[in-house]
Tab-separated table of N, CA and C in Angstrom:
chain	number	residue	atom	x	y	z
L	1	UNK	N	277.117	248.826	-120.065
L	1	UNK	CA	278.185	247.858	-119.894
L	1	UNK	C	278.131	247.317	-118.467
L	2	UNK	N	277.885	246.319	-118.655
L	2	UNK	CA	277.923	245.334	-116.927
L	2	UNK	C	279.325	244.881	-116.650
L	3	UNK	N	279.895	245.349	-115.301
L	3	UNK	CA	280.763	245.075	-115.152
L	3	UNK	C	280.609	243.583	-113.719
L	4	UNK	N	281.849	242.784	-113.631
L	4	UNK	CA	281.875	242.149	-112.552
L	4	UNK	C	283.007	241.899	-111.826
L	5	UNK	N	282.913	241.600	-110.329
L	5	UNK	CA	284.184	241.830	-109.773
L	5	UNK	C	284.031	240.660	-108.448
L	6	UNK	N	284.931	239.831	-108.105
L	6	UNK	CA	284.708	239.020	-107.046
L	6	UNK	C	285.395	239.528	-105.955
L	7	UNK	N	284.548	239.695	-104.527
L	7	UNK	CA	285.437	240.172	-103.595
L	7	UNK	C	285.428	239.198	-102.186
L	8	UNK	N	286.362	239.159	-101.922
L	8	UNK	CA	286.499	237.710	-100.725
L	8	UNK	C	285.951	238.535	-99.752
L	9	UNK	N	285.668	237.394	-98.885
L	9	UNK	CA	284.946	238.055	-97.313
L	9	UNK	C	285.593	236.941	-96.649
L	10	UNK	N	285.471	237.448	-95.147
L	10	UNK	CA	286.132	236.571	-94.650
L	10	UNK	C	284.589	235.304	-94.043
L	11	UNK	N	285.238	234.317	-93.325
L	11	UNK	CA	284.028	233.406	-93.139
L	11	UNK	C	283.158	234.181	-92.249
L	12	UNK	N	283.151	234.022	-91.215
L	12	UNK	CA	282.585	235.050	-90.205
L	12	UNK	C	281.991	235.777	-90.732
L	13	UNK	N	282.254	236.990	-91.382
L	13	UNK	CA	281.479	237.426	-92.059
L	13	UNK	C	280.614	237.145	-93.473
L	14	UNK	N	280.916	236.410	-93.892
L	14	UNK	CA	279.922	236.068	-94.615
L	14	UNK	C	278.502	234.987	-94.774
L	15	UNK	N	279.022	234.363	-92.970
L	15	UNK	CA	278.115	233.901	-92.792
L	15	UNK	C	276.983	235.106	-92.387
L	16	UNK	N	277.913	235.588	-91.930
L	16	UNK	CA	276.577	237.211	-91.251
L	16	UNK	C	276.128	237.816	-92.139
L	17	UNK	N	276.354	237.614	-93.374
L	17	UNK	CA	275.665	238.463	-94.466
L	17	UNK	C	274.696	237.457	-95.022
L	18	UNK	N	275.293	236.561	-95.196
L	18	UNK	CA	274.021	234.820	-96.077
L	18	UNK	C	272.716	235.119	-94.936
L	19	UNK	N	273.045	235.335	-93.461
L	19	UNK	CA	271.823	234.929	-92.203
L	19	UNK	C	270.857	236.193	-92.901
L	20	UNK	N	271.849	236.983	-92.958
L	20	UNK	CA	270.986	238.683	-93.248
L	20	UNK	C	270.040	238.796	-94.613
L	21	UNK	N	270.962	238.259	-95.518
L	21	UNK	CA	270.457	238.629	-96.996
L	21	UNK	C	268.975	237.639	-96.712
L	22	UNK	N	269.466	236.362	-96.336
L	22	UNK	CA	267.768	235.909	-96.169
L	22	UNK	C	266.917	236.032	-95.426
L	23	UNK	N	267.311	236.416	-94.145
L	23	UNK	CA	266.500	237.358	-93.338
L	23	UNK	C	265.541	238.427	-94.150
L	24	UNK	N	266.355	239.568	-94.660
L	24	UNK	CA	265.985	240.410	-95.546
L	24	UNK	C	265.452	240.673	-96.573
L	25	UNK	N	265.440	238.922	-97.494
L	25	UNK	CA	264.632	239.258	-98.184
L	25	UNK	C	265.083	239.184	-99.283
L	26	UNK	N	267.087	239.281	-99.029
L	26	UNK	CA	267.486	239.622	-100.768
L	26	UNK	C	267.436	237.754	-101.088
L	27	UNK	N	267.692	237.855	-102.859
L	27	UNK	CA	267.999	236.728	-103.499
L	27	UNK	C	269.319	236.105	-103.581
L	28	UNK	N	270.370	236.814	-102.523
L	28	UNK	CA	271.759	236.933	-102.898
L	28	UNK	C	272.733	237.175	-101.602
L	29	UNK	N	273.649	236.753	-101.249
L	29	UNK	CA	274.612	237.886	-100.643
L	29	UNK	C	275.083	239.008	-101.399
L	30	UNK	N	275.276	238.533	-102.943
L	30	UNK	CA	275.751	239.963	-103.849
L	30	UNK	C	274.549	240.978	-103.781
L	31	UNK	N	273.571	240.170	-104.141
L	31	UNK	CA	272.114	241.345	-103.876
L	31	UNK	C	272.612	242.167	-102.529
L	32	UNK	N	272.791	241.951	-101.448
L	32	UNK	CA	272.467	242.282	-100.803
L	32	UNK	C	273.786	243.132	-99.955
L	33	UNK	N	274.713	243.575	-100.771
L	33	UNK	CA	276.323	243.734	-100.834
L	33	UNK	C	276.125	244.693	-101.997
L	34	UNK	N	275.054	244.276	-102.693
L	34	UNK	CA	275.225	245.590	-104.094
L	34	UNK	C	274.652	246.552	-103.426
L	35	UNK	N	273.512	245.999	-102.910
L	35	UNK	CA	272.147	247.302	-102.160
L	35	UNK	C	272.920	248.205	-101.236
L	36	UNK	N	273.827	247.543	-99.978
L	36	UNK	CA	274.452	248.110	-98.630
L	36	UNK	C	275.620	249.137	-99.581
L	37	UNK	N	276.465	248.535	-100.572
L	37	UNK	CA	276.958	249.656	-101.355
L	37	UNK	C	276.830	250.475	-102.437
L	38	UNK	N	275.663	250.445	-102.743
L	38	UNK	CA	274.883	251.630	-103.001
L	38	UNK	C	274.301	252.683	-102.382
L	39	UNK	N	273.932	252.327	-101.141
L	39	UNK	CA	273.778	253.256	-100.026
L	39	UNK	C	274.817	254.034	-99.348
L	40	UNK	N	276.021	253.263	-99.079
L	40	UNK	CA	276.936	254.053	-98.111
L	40	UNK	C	277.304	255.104	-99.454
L	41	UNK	N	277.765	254.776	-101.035
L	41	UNK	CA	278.759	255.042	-101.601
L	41	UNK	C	277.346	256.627	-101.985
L	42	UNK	N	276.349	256.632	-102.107
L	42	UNK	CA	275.347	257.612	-102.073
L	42	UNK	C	275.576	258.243	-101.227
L	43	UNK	N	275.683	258.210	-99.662
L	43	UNK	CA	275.621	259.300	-98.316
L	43	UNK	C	277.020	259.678	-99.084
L	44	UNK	N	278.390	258.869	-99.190
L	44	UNK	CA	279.840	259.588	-99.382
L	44	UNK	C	279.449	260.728	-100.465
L	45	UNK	N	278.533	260.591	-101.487
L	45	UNK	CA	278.690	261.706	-102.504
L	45	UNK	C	278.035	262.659	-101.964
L	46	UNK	N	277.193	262.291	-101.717
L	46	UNK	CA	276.381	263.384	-100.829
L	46	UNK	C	276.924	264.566	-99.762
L	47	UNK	N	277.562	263.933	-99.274
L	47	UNK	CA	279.010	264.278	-98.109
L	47	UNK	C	280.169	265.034	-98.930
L	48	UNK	N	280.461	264.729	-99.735
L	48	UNK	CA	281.225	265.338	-100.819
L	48	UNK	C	280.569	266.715	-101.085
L	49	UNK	N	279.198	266.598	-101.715
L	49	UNK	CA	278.311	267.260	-102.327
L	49	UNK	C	278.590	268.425	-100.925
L	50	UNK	N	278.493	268.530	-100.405
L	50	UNK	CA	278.043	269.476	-98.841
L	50	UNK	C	279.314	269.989	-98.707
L	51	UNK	N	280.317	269.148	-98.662
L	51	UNK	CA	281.810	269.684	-98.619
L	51	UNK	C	282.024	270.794	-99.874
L	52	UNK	N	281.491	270.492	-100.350
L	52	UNK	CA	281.586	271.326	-101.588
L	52	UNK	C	281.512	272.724	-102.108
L	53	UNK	N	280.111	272.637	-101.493
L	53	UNK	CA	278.920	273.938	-101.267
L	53	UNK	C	279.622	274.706	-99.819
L	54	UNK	N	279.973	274.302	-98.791
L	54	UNK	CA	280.676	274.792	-97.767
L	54	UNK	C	281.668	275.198	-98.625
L	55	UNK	N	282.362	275.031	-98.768
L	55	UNK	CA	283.767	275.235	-99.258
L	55	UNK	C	283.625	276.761	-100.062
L	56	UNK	N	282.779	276.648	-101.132
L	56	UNK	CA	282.403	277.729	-101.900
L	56	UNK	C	281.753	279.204	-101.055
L	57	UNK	N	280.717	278.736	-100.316
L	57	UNK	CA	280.603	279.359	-99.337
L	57	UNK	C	281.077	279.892	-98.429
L	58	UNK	N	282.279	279.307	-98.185
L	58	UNK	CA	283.669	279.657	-97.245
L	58	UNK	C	284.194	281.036	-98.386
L	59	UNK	N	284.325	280.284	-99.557
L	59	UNK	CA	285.584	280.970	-100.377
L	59	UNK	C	284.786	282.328	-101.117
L	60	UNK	N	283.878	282.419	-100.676
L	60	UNK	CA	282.755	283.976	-101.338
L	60	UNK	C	282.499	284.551	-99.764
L	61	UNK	N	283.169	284.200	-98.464
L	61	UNK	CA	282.529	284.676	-97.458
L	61	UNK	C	281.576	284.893	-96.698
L	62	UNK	N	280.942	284.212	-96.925
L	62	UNK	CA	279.487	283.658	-96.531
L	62	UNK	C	279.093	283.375	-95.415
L	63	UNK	N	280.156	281.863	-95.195
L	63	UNK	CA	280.350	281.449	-93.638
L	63	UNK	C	282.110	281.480	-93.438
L	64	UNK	N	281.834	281.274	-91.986
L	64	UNK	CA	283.667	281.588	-91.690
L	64	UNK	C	283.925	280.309	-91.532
């Protein structure tokens, strides 16, 4: 299921993303807005993921 969603930017910035995306290579500012949040929203799980394993590790005594 493809979902879609429009999200405003402000001008300023979206001129800084149009200079970038074609700089870069993408076909898009969305290209290139999908890619940057796919990455951050990956490190957050990841970050999660670690919080996690600490936590457990905390709670079996492991680490203090």
């Amino acid at each position: 299921m493809l979902g879609k969603s429009k999200i405003k930017l402000e001008k300023d910035l979206l001129e800084k993303a149009e200079k970038y995306a074609t700089h870069a290579g993408y076909s898009s500012v969305e290209e290139l807005i999908t890619h940057l949040l796919e990455k951050e929203l990956a490190k957050w799980e990841e970050s999660e993921g670690e919080k996690e394993v600490e936590k457990r590790l905390r709670g079996l005594g492991y680490i203090d």
